[in-house]
Amino acid sequence: MFKMHGITKRFDAVVALNEASFEVEPGEIRALLGSNGSGKSTLVKVLSGLVNPNAGKIEFDDMPVQIHNAQDSRKLGIAVAYQDLSLIQSMSVMDNIVLGMEPKGALGIINRKQAYVQAKEILARLKIDCRPEDLVQNLAPSLQSMIEVAKAISQKPRLLLLDEVTASLHHDEVDILFETLKELKKEGAAIVIVTHRMEEIFKICDNCTILKGGETVARGKMSEMDLNEIVYHMTGKRPDADARGVCSDQNENMDQGEPVLEVKNLVLLPKVKDISVTGHKGEIIGIGGLEGQGQSEFIRTLLGAHKPSSGEIIYKGVSEKFKSPAQAIKKEMGFVSGDRNKEAVFPIRSVAENIFAGKTTKGRMFGYLGPKEINRFAKETVEEFNIKVGSLKHPANSLSGGNQQKLVVGRWIALAPKLLLLDDPTKGVDINSRREIHKILKKCTEEGMTVMISSSDNAELLEIADRIYIFYEGRVSAMLAGENRTEEKLVAAMMGLTSCEGGAEISG
């Protein structure tokens, strides 16, 4: 028996897990369920050694154990396969599968021949159509996901954790995986599955544990559960019949001024399969759904960072095909990333330089920029958006996380874009900074700006968005508007519980 008791994990002011409990037995396949922000991934990372909890205890076979890192986890017989692959792209399939468990000879030299045999055996077991010597980077996404699973299974784990690994698999690959899991179950392995595909839960799992807000709220046998019961435990409310939606034109009965953005049947494989969205002047459009359903790829395609396979983007009445974000920005688009460390903030540059960075995209390539102009622009932005700084000369990384994000938001709003795109902008931001960012965005829409915000926080979307498009496996499963912007309907749509192709409008 594998047990977790009273597991608590805080990331600064954010409580990811609050005295959560979880257990799974050998020879059992258990689903770990919950909506965005429920703590599922954090719980998996605690078991895998990637996250150390602030409180709680873990027991294996009724004995307390300590998991401080990935090595501790592996020694206990735990293996994990992630949706965000842990594979090294430039290495071969074989080297990825045996990484950290390389068979060695008497002198400690890696036995390449034995490694090849081991890799070939696990590839055959999972019917993966590739060779051990193939480079991972040359394989299709679904094959890479299967190799991620093969890598975990090859460790012969006592406890196997699968975190959304079926998201990019084809139906036949899912069937093969499930047959293998049934074999592992008979062999006595304990298996935990995290997935957004509810039909898979009922097909393969014996029991489930449901998290909400970092707490364990329910456990039960799948034979005694139904979808309404699961949604109830995730949200606290039962979805009514309307939660499945009624097919209708998404723009029906809409009187919100001129459309600034019209996206028609956008495709960017493998994540974006057929997305149609409309945004009007002075409107906040929310993009919701479980993580990894194509939201980020969609936002970046609008900005010109990706080239779509097909579909049309009509912006300000003109069909556009932006070749780069720079082109989109010159046409009065703005972009705020939630990953400020990688995509938004220049950490060692000054606050003033960071704020002025957006304006440079509209300037002359070889124009002279004086410090007075940079500081004047930065000072106005800092004052308008209440960004708490010591000095404009201080590096951006001297600011708190919330103030860094307000800096990024202020950078773009100061340029007065017609369309502002935000990709999970308040992720990891304290609640006061989040409220201030929301206040800024609402004021912008009152002045005529169109805002499109993707968020992994359902409460944020329900609070700020006029309409919410829910993405499910690369398509719009539903659009919520008016009184029907409720958590239970949002969660139902996130799990694909809609009754029509291309997305249903659920409006009040």
Short mmCIF file of C-alpha atoms in Angstrom, two decimals:
data_model
loop_
_atom_site.label_atom_id
_atom_site.label_comp_id
_atom_site.label_asym_id
_atom_site.label_seq_id
_atom_site.Cartn_x
_atom_site.Cartn_y
_atom_site.Cartn_z
CA MET A 1 0.00 0.00 0.00
CA PHE A 2 1.25 3.47 -0.94
CA LYS A 3 -0.14 6.28 1.23
CA MET A 4 0.20 10.06 1.51
CA HIS A 5 -1.18 11.86 4.58
CA GLY A 6 -1.63 15.59 5.21
CA ILE A 7 0.51 16.70 2.28
CA THR A 8 0.83 20.49 2.18
CA LYS A 9 2.82 22.48 -0.36
CA ARG A 10 3.04 26.26 -0.66
CA PHE A 11 4.69 28.23 -3.44
CA ASP A 12 5.08 31.63 -1.77
CA ALA A 13 1.50 32.81 -1.23
CA VAL A 14 -0.02 30.08 -3.41
CA VAL A 15 -1.20 26.92 -1.62
CA ALA A 16 -0.95 24.09 -4.14
CA LEU A 17 -1.76 21.29 -1.68
CA ASN A 18 -3.60 21.68 1.61
CA GLU A 19 -3.36 18.56 3.81
CA ALA A 20 -4.13 16.34 0.83
CA SER A 21 -4.26 12.58 1.19
CA PHE A 22 -3.90 9.84 -1.39
CA GLU A 23 -3.47 6.10 -1.50
CA VAL A 24 -3.15 3.34 -4.07
CA GLU A 25 -2.66 -0.41 -3.65
CA PRO A 26 -0.54 -2.90 -5.62
CA GLY A 27 -2.57 -4.37 -8.45
CA GLU A 28 -4.80 -1.28 -8.67
CA ILE A 29 -5.27 1.36 -11.38
CA ARG A 30 -6.41 4.61 -9.76
CA ALA A 31 -7.43 7.88 -11.43
CA LEU A 32 -6.26 11.16 -9.91
CA LEU A 33 -8.83 13.78 -10.94
CA GLY A 34 -9.37 17.51 -10.53
CA SER A 35 -9.70 20.69 -12.55
CA ASN A 36 -6.92 23.25 -13.15
CA GLY A 37 -5.21 24.28 -9.94
CA SER A 38 -6.56 21.34 -7.95
CA GLY A 39 -3.06 20.07 -7.09
CA LYS A 40 -2.87 16.91 -9.24
CA SER A 41 0.47 17.69 -10.86
CA THR A 42 1.97 18.89 -7.59
CA LEU A 43 0.97 15.63 -5.89
CA VAL A 44 2.63 13.66 -8.70
CA LYS A 45 5.77 15.81 -8.40
CA VAL A 46 5.92 15.16 -4.65
CA LEU A 47 6.01 11.40 -5.32
CA SER A 48 8.55 11.83 -8.12
CA GLY A 49 10.88 13.92 -5.94
CA LEU A 50 10.63 17.10 -8.02
CA VAL A 51 8.75 18.96 -5.26
CA ASN A 52 9.36 18.75 -1.53
CA PRO A 53 6.23 19.26 0.60
CA ASN A 54 6.08 21.68 3.54
CA ALA A 55 4.22 19.13 5.67
CA GLY A 56 2.81 15.61 5.60
CA LYS A 57 4.13 12.07 5.44
CA ILE A 58 4.46 9.30 2.87
CA GLU A 59 4.25 5.59 3.67
CA PHE A 60 5.19 2.56 1.58
CA ASP A 61 4.16 -0.83 2.98
CA ASP A 62 3.16 0.88 6.26
CA MET A 63 6.69 2.26 6.68
CA PRO A 64 7.45 6.02 6.55
CA VAL A 65 9.69 7.05 3.65
CA GLN A 66 11.47 10.24 2.64
CA ILE A 67 11.48 11.49 -0.96
CA HIS A 68 13.86 14.43 -1.28
CA ASN A 69 14.77 14.06 -4.96
CA ALA A 70 14.27 11.99 -8.10
CA GLN A 71 16.92 9.51 -7.01
CA ASP A 72 15.05 8.77 -3.77
CA SER A 73 11.87 8.26 -5.77
CA ARG A 74 13.50 5.85 -8.18
CA LYS A 75 15.06 3.81 -5.36
CA LEU A 76 11.57 3.31 -3.92
CA GLY A 77 10.40 1.88 -7.25
CA ILE A 78 8.49 4.94 -8.51
CA ALA A 79 8.50 5.81 -12.21
CA VAL A 80 6.78 8.73 -13.92
CA ALA A 81 5.78 9.48 -17.51
CA TYR A 82 4.97 13.13 -18.16
CA GLN A 83 2.90 14.99 -20.73
CA ASP A 84 5.77 17.48 -20.94
CA LEU A 85 8.30 14.91 -22.01
CA SER A 86 11.40 14.20 -19.95
CA LEU A 87 13.16 12.87 -23.06
CA ILE A 88 16.43 14.30 -24.38
CA GLN A 89 15.65 15.12 -28.00
CA SER A 90 19.20 14.87 -29.35
CA MET A 91 19.72 11.36 -27.94
CA SER A 92 18.63 8.03 -29.39
CA VAL A 93 15.55 6.14 -28.31
CA MET A 94 17.74 3.51 -26.66
CA ASP A 95 19.81 6.01 -24.69
CA ASN A 96 16.65 7.73 -23.43
CA ILE A 97 15.06 4.47 -22.31
CA VAL A 98 18.08 3.24 -20.33
CA LEU A 99 19.20 6.69 -19.09
CA GLY A 100 20.16 6.39 -15.43
CA MET A 101 19.76 2.60 -15.52
CA GLU A 102 22.40 1.73 -18.10
CA PRO A 103 23.48 -1.96 -17.96
CA LYS A 104 27.19 -2.16 -17.13
CA GLY A 105 29.92 -4.75 -17.36
CA ALA A 106 32.46 -5.82 -14.77
CA LEU A 107 34.60 -2.69 -15.22
CA GLY A 108 31.65 -0.32 -15.02
CA ILE A 109 31.55 0.20 -18.78
CA ILE A 110 28.09 0.51 -20.31
CA ASN A 111 27.06 -2.66 -22.11
CA ARG A 112 25.65 -1.16 -25.34
CA LYS A 113 24.58 -4.54 -26.69
CA GLN A 114 22.49 -5.32 -23.61
CA ALA A 115 21.04 -1.80 -23.64
CA TYR A 116 19.99 -2.32 -27.25
CA VAL A 117 18.25 -5.59 -26.37
CA GLN A 118 16.42 -3.98 -23.42
CA ALA A 119 15.23 -1.08 -25.57
CA LYS A 120 14.10 -3.38 -28.36
CA GLU A 121 12.09 -5.53 -25.93
CA ILE A 122 10.15 -2.62 -24.43
CA LEU A 123 9.52 -1.11 -27.88
CA ALA A 124 8.11 -4.44 -29.01
CA ARG A 125 5.95 -4.76 -25.89
CA LEU A 126 4.34 -1.38 -26.56
CA LYS A 127 4.30 -1.95 -30.35
CA ILE A 128 6.24 1.28 -30.93
CA ASP A 129 7.19 1.57 -34.59
CA CYS A 130 10.76 2.84 -34.39
CA ARG A 131 14.30 1.55 -33.94
CA PRO A 132 16.41 1.85 -30.77
CA GLU A 133 19.02 3.86 -32.69
CA ASP A 134 16.54 6.47 -34.00
CA LEU A 135 16.92 10.00 -32.65
CA VAL A 136 13.94 11.10 -30.56
CA GLN A 137 13.82 14.51 -32.27
CA ASN A 138 13.04 12.84 -35.61
CA LEU A 139 9.95 11.03 -34.33
CA ALA A 140 6.30 12.10 -34.39
CA PRO A 141 4.86 13.56 -31.15
CA SER A 142 2.71 10.51 -30.46
CA LEU A 143 5.71 8.18 -30.79
CA GLN A 144 7.70 10.39 -28.43
CA SER A 145 4.91 10.12 -25.87
CA MET A 146 4.92 6.34 -26.19
CA ILE A 147 8.69 6.32 -25.65
CA GLU A 148 8.17 8.44 -22.52
CA VAL A 149 5.88 5.68 -21.25
CA ALA A 150 8.32 2.96 -22.38
CA LYS A 151 11.09 4.66 -20.42
CA ALA A 152 8.98 4.58 -17.25
CA ILE A 153 7.77 0.99 -17.71
CA SER A 154 11.29 -0.27 -18.46
CA GLN A 155 12.21 0.62 -14.85
CA LYS A 156 9.84 -2.18 -13.71
CA PRO A 157 8.27 0.16 -11.14
CA ARG A 158 6.24 -0.76 -8.09
CA LEU A 159 4.35 2.51 -8.54
CA LEU A 160 3.78 3.91 -12.05
CA LEU A 161 2.54 7.49 -12.46
CA LEU A 162 1.13 8.58 -15.83
CA ASP A 163 0.56 12.35 -16.01
CA GLU A 164 -1.65 13.16 -19.04
CA VAL A 165 0.43 10.92 -21.30
CA THR A 166 -2.54 9.98 -23.50
CA ALA A 167 -3.13 13.61 -24.56
CA SER A 168 -1.09 13.27 -27.76
CA LEU A 169 -1.64 9.56 -28.43
CA HIS A 170 -3.77 8.13 -31.23
CA HIS A 171 -6.65 5.82 -30.31
CA ASP A 172 -4.79 2.67 -31.33
CA GLU A 173 -1.79 3.71 -29.22
CA VAL A 174 -4.07 4.30 -26.22
CA ASP A 175 -5.51 0.80 -26.67
CA ILE A 176 -2.00 -0.71 -26.72
CA LEU A 177 -1.03 1.27 -23.63
CA PHE A 178 -4.12 0.13 -21.74
CA GLU A 179 -3.47 -3.52 -22.55
CA THR A 180 0.05 -3.09 -21.18
CA LEU A 181 -1.27 -1.42 -18.03
CA LYS A 182 -3.62 -4.36 -17.45
CA GLU A 183 -0.64 -6.71 -17.70
CA LEU A 184 1.32 -4.58 -15.20
CA LYS A 185 -1.68 -4.60 -12.87
CA LYS A 186 -1.73 -8.42 -12.94
CA GLU A 187 1.98 -8.37 -12.14
CA GLY A 188 1.22 -6.37 -8.98
CA ALA A 189 2.16 -2.84 -9.99
CA ALA A 190 0.22 0.11 -8.58
CA ILE A 191 -0.75 2.55 -11.34
CA VAL A 192 -1.95 6.16 -11.07
CA ILE A 193 -3.42 7.90 -14.11
CA VAL A 194 -3.96 11.65 -14.51
CA THR A 195 -6.05 12.38 -17.61
CA HIS A 196 -8.70 14.80 -18.87
CA ARG A 197 -10.32 12.12 -21.02
CA MET A 198 -13.21 10.88 -18.91
CA GLU A 199 -14.00 7.94 -21.17
CA GLU A 200 -10.51 6.60 -20.43
CA ILE A 201 -11.13 6.77 -16.69
CA PHE A 202 -14.17 4.52 -16.87
CA LYS A 203 -12.46 2.20 -19.33
CA ILE A 204 -9.28 1.42 -17.42
CA CYS A 205 -9.46 2.62 -13.79
CA ASP A 206 -10.68 0.70 -10.74
CA ASN A 207 -10.97 3.67 -8.37
CA CYS A 208 -10.48 7.42 -8.29
CA THR A 209 -9.35 10.19 -5.96
CA ILE A 210 -10.61 13.73 -6.62
CA LEU A 211 -8.82 16.94 -5.60
CA LYS A 212 -10.29 20.44 -5.36
CA GLY A 213 -8.31 23.49 -4.32
CA GLY A 214 -5.41 21.36 -3.16
CA GLU A 215 -7.59 19.22 -0.89
CA THR A 216 -8.78 15.63 -1.25
CA VAL A 217 -12.56 15.90 -1.53
CA ALA A 218 -13.66 12.42 -2.66
CA ARG A 219 -12.63 8.82 -3.25
CA GLY A 220 -14.64 6.06 -4.82
CA LYS A 221 -14.99 3.09 -7.10
CA MET A 222 -15.42 3.92 -10.77
CA SER A 223 -18.27 1.41 -10.94
CA GLU A 224 -20.17 3.60 -8.46
CA MET A 225 -19.33 6.95 -10.09
CA ASP A 226 -20.73 8.84 -13.07
CA LEU A 227 -19.66 12.05 -14.83
CA ASN A 228 -22.14 14.22 -12.94
CA GLU A 229 -20.79 12.91 -9.64
CA ILE A 230 -17.20 13.69 -10.69
CA VAL A 231 -18.09 17.24 -11.81
CA TYR A 232 -19.94 17.76 -8.52
CA HIS A 233 -16.89 16.87 -6.47
CA MET A 234 -14.65 19.08 -8.65
CA THR A 235 -16.90 22.13 -8.39
CA GLY A 236 -19.33 21.63 -5.51
CA LYS A 237 -22.28 21.86 -7.91
CA ARG A 238 -24.01 19.39 -10.18
CA PRO A 239 -24.10 20.20 -13.91
CA ASP A 240 -27.61 20.56 -15.29
CA ALA A 241 -28.71 19.39 -18.70
CA ASP A 242 -27.78 22.75 -20.26
CA ALA A 243 -24.13 22.16 -19.37
CA ARG A 244 -23.87 19.94 -22.41
CA GLY A 245 -24.76 22.87 -24.61
CA VAL A 246 -27.05 23.60 -27.51
CA CYS A 247 -25.71 23.95 -31.04
CA SER A 248 -25.97 27.49 -32.32
CA ASP A 249 -24.09 30.25 -34.09
CA GLN A 250 -21.51 31.56 -31.63
CA ASN A 251 -22.31 35.16 -32.58
CA GLU A 252 -26.09 34.81 -32.28
CA ASN A 253 -27.78 37.61 -30.29
CA MET A 254 -24.44 39.32 -29.77
CA ASP A 255 -24.51 43.12 -29.77
CA GLN A 256 -21.00 44.04 -28.76
CA GLY A 257 -19.84 46.38 -31.49
CA GLU A 258 -17.54 45.71 -34.36
CA PRO A 259 -15.50 42.49 -34.45
CA VAL A 260 -11.79 43.22 -34.01
CA LEU A 261 -10.75 39.58 -34.40
CA GLU A 262 -12.36 36.71 -36.29
CA VAL A 263 -10.59 33.36 -36.33
CA LYS A 264 -12.04 30.76 -38.67
CA ASN A 265 -11.16 27.05 -38.54
CA LEU A 266 -7.55 27.60 -37.46
CA VAL A 267 -5.33 24.50 -37.58
CA LEU A 268 -1.82 24.13 -36.18
CA LEU A 269 -1.11 20.44 -35.65
CA PRO A 270 -0.76 18.61 -33.39
CA LYS A 271 -2.36 20.84 -30.70
CA VAL A 272 -4.72 23.19 -32.60
CA LYS A 273 -7.10 21.14 -34.74
CA ASP A 274 -10.04 23.41 -35.58
CA ILE A 275 -10.55 26.66 -33.65
CA SER A 276 -13.01 29.44 -34.46
CA VAL A 277 -13.18 32.46 -32.15
CA THR A 278 -14.54 36.02 -32.38
CA GLY A 279 -13.52 39.06 -30.33
CA HIS A 280 -15.35 42.40 -30.32
CA LYS A 281 -14.19 45.90 -29.47
CA GLY A 282 -14.19 46.56 -25.73
CA GLU A 283 -14.57 42.89 -24.82
CA ILE A 284 -12.57 40.49 -22.64
CA ILE A 285 -12.51 37.05 -24.25
CA GLY A 286 -11.45 34.18 -22.02
CA ILE A 287 -9.70 31.04 -23.25
CA GLY A 288 -10.12 28.12 -20.85
CA GLY A 289 -9.60 24.39 -20.68
CA LEU A 290 -7.28 21.91 -19.04
CA GLU A 291 -3.61 22.58 -19.64
CA GLY A 292 -2.16 21.40 -22.94
CA GLN A 293 -5.31 21.69 -25.05
CA GLY A 294 -3.80 24.12 -27.57
CA GLN A 295 -4.33 27.43 -25.75
CA SER A 296 -0.73 28.68 -25.84
CA GLU A 297 -0.21 27.55 -29.41
CA PHE A 298 -3.40 29.34 -30.46
CA ILE A 299 -2.40 32.62 -28.78
CA ARG A 300 1.06 32.52 -30.35
CA THR A 301 -0.33 31.73 -33.78
CA LEU A 302 -2.47 34.88 -33.62
CA LEU A 303 0.71 36.80 -32.79
CA GLY A 304 2.59 35.36 -35.78
CA ALA A 305 5.01 33.20 -33.78
CA HIS A 306 3.63 30.06 -35.50
CA LYS A 307 2.42 29.56 -39.04
CA PRO A 308 -0.97 27.79 -39.14
CA SER A 309 -1.56 24.79 -41.41
CA SER A 310 -4.90 26.22 -42.50
CA GLY A 311 -7.66 28.59 -41.43
CA GLU A 312 -8.06 32.35 -41.52
CA ILE A 313 -7.26 35.19 -39.11
CA ILE A 314 -9.23 38.35 -39.81
CA TYR A 315 -7.88 41.27 -37.77
CA LYS A 316 -9.47 44.72 -37.95
CA GLY A 317 -11.42 43.60 -41.01
CA VAL A 318 -8.37 42.38 -42.95
CA SER A 319 -7.27 38.77 -43.51
CA GLU A 320 -3.77 38.64 -42.05
CA LYS A 321 -0.87 36.23 -42.35
CA PHE A 322 1.74 37.58 -39.97
CA LYS A 323 5.20 36.20 -40.60
CA SER A 324 6.53 37.28 -37.21
CA PRO A 325 5.39 38.81 -33.91
CA ALA A 326 7.07 42.06 -34.97
CA GLN A 327 4.57 42.39 -37.85
CA ALA A 328 1.65 41.77 -35.51
CA ILE A 329 2.92 44.34 -33.01
CA LYS A 330 3.24 46.97 -35.75
CA LYS A 331 -0.42 46.28 -36.56
CA GLU A 332 -1.31 47.19 -32.96
CA MET A 333 -1.24 43.82 -31.21
CA GLY A 334 0.31 43.29 -27.79
CA PHE A 335 1.37 40.12 -25.97
CA VAL A 336 1.87 39.28 -22.30
CA SER A 337 3.32 35.89 -21.35
CA GLY A 338 2.78 34.22 -17.99
CA ASP A 339 6.31 32.80 -18.20
CA ARG A 340 7.97 36.11 -17.44
CA ASN A 341 11.39 34.58 -16.73
CA LYS A 342 11.70 33.06 -20.22
CA GLU A 343 9.53 35.25 -22.43
CA ALA A 344 8.88 38.63 -20.84
CA VAL A 345 11.42 40.07 -18.41
CA PHE A 346 15.06 40.92 -19.07
CA PRO A 347 16.14 40.20 -15.48
CA ILE A 348 19.46 42.08 -15.26
CA ARG A 349 18.39 45.07 -17.37
CA SER A 350 16.91 48.08 -15.62
CA VAL A 351 13.23 48.61 -14.89
CA ALA A 352 13.21 51.52 -17.35
CA GLU A 353 14.75 49.46 -20.15
CA ASN A 354 12.28 46.64 -19.55
CA ILE A 355 9.30 48.97 -19.78
CA PHE A 356 10.60 50.72 -22.89
CA ALA A 357 11.41 47.41 -24.64
CA GLY A 358 7.92 47.15 -26.17
CA LYS A 359 8.11 50.62 -27.68
CA THR A 360 11.39 49.83 -29.42
CA THR A 361 9.56 47.37 -31.68
CA LYS A 362 7.73 50.31 -33.25
CA GLY A 363 10.73 52.60 -33.57
CA ARG A 364 13.26 53.09 -36.34
CA MET A 365 15.87 50.36 -36.61
CA PHE A 366 18.83 52.74 -36.30
CA GLY A 367 17.18 55.57 -34.36
CA TYR A 368 18.88 57.13 -31.33
CA LEU A 369 17.31 56.51 -27.94
CA GLY A 370 18.32 58.91 -25.19
CA PRO A 371 18.07 58.05 -21.48
CA LYS A 372 15.69 60.96 -20.90
CA GLU A 373 13.11 59.56 -23.32
CA ILE A 374 13.41 56.04 -21.86
CA ASN A 375 13.11 57.26 -18.26
CA ARG A 376 10.18 59.58 -19.02
CA PHE A 377 8.19 56.78 -20.66
CA ALA A 378 9.07 54.33 -17.88
CA LYS A 379 8.20 56.80 -15.10
CA GLU A 380 4.75 57.45 -16.57
CA THR A 381 4.08 53.69 -16.83
CA VAL A 382 5.27 52.98 -13.28
CA GLU A 383 3.02 55.71 -11.88
CA GLU A 384 -0.03 54.79 -13.96
CA PHE A 385 0.06 51.09 -13.10
CA ASN A 386 1.28 51.43 -9.51
CA ILE A 387 4.40 49.34 -10.05
CA LYS A 388 6.40 49.31 -6.83
CA VAL A 389 10.06 49.95 -7.68
CA GLY A 390 13.04 51.25 -5.75
CA SER A 391 14.50 53.05 -8.73
CA LEU A 392 14.08 52.96 -12.49
CA LYS A 393 17.77 52.08 -12.63
CA HIS A 394 17.40 48.93 -10.53
CA PRO A 395 17.38 45.56 -12.37
CA ALA A 396 13.97 44.05 -13.09
CA ASN A 397 14.76 40.98 -11.01
CA SER A 398 14.87 43.22 -7.92
CA LEU A 399 11.07 43.51 -8.12
CA SER A 400 8.58 41.06 -6.62
CA GLY A 401 6.96 38.55 -8.99
CA GLY A 402 3.68 40.49 -8.99
CA ASN A 403 5.38 43.79 -9.79
CA GLN A 404 7.43 42.16 -12.55
CA GLN A 405 4.20 40.99 -14.15
CA LYS A 406 2.59 44.42 -13.77
CA LEU A 407 5.70 45.81 -15.47
CA VAL A 408 5.14 43.52 -18.46
CA VAL A 409 1.42 44.33 -18.63
CA GLY A 410 2.14 48.04 -18.33
CA ARG A 411 4.80 47.82 -21.05
CA TRP A 412 2.23 46.74 -23.62
CA ILE A 413 -0.79 48.73 -22.45
CA ALA A 414 1.28 51.90 -22.63
CA LEU A 415 1.46 51.29 -26.39
CA ALA A 416 -2.38 51.25 -26.59
CA PRO A 417 -2.77 48.09 -28.73
CA LYS A 418 -6.11 47.37 -30.37
CA LEU A 419 -5.81 43.70 -29.35
CA LEU A 420 -3.95 42.53 -26.25
CA LEU A 421 -3.18 38.81 -26.02
CA LEU A 422 -2.36 37.34 -22.61
CA ASP A 423 -1.19 33.77 -22.03
CA ASP A 424 -1.82 32.81 -18.38
CA PRO A 425 -0.56 36.24 -17.20
CA THR A 426 -1.27 35.86 -13.47
CA LYS A 427 0.13 32.37 -12.96
CA GLY A 428 2.17 32.42 -9.75
CA VAL A 429 1.23 36.06 -9.02
CA ASP A 430 -0.01 37.10 -5.58
CA ILE A 431 -3.72 37.87 -5.25
CA ASN A 432 -3.29 41.64 -4.79
CA SER A 433 -1.21 41.98 -7.96
CA ARG A 434 -3.73 39.81 -9.78
CA ARG A 435 -6.57 42.09 -8.76
CA GLU A 436 -4.62 45.13 -9.90
CA ILE A 437 -3.92 43.50 -13.28
CA HIS A 438 -7.62 42.69 -13.66
CA LYS A 439 -8.51 46.29 -12.83
CA ILE A 440 -6.06 47.53 -15.47
CA LEU A 441 -7.48 45.18 -18.12
CA LYS A 442 -11.10 46.17 -17.38
CA LYS A 443 -10.20 49.85 -17.66
CA CYS A 444 -8.54 49.17 -21.03
CA THR A 445 -11.67 47.54 -22.43
CA GLU A 446 -13.74 50.51 -21.27
CA GLU A 447 -11.47 52.63 -23.47
CA GLY A 448 -12.07 50.34 -26.46
CA MET A 449 -9.27 47.79 -26.29
CA THR A 450 -10.03 44.12 -27.04
CA VAL A 451 -8.45 41.68 -24.57
CA MET A 452 -8.00 37.94 -25.07
CA ILE A 453 -6.79 36.12 -21.98
CA SER A 454 -5.91 32.45 -21.67
CA SER A 455 -5.84 31.25 -18.07
CA SER A 456 -5.34 27.99 -16.19
CA ASP A 457 -7.39 29.45 -13.32
CA ASN A 458 -11.12 28.88 -13.77
CA ALA A 459 -12.01 31.43 -11.10
CA GLU A 460 -10.03 34.09 -12.95
CA LEU A 461 -11.88 33.46 -16.21
CA LEU A 462 -15.27 33.54 -14.50
CA GLU A 463 -14.32 36.78 -12.76
CA ILE A 464 -12.93 38.76 -15.67
CA ALA A 465 -14.14 37.41 -19.03
CA ASP A 466 -17.30 38.49 -20.86
CA ARG A 467 -17.28 35.25 -22.85
CA ILE A 468 -15.23 32.10 -22.34
CA TYR A 469 -14.20 29.70 -25.10
CA ILE A 470 -13.26 26.30 -23.70
CA PHE A 471 -10.64 24.31 -25.59
CA TYR A 472 -10.77 20.52 -25.54
CA GLU A 473 -8.25 18.51 -27.57
CA GLY A 474 -7.56 21.33 -29.98
CA ARG A 475 -11.19 22.33 -30.58
CA VAL A 476 -13.76 24.62 -28.97
CA SER A 477 -15.97 22.37 -26.88
CA ALA A 478 -18.24 25.21 -25.72
CA MET A 479 -18.55 28.97 -25.39
CA LEU A 480 -19.97 30.27 -22.12
CA ALA A 481 -21.66 33.66 -21.89
CA GLY A 482 -24.05 35.54 -19.62
CA GLU A 483 -25.52 33.73 -16.62
CA ASN A 484 -24.14 30.42 -17.85
CA ARG A 485 -20.57 31.38 -17.02
CA THR A 486 -20.55 29.01 -14.05
CA GLU A 487 -17.83 26.78 -12.69
CA GLU A 488 -19.75 23.54 -13.13
CA LYS A 489 -20.49 24.29 -16.81
CA LEU A 490 -16.90 25.37 -17.37
CA VAL A 491 -15.55 22.15 -15.84
CA ALA A 492 -18.04 20.04 -17.82
CA ALA A 493 -16.90 21.66 -21.06
CA MET A 494 -13.24 21.24 -20.07
CA MET A 495 -13.84 17.50 -19.94
CA GLY A 496 -15.50 17.48 -23.36
CA LEU A 497 -19.07 17.10 -22.09
CA THR A 498 -20.69 19.00 -24.94
CA SER A 499 -23.12 17.63 -27.45
CA CYS A 500 -22.15 19.19 -30.77
CA GLU A 501 -19.27 19.52 -33.17
CA GLY A 502 -17.16 22.65 -33.26
CA GLY A 503 -18.30 24.02 -29.92
CA ALA A 504 -21.59 24.88 -28.34
CA GLU A 505 -22.71 28.29 -27.19
CA ILE A 506 -24.09 28.29 -23.69
CA SER A 507 -25.49 31.77 -23.15
CA GLY A 508 -27.89 33.32 -20.74
#
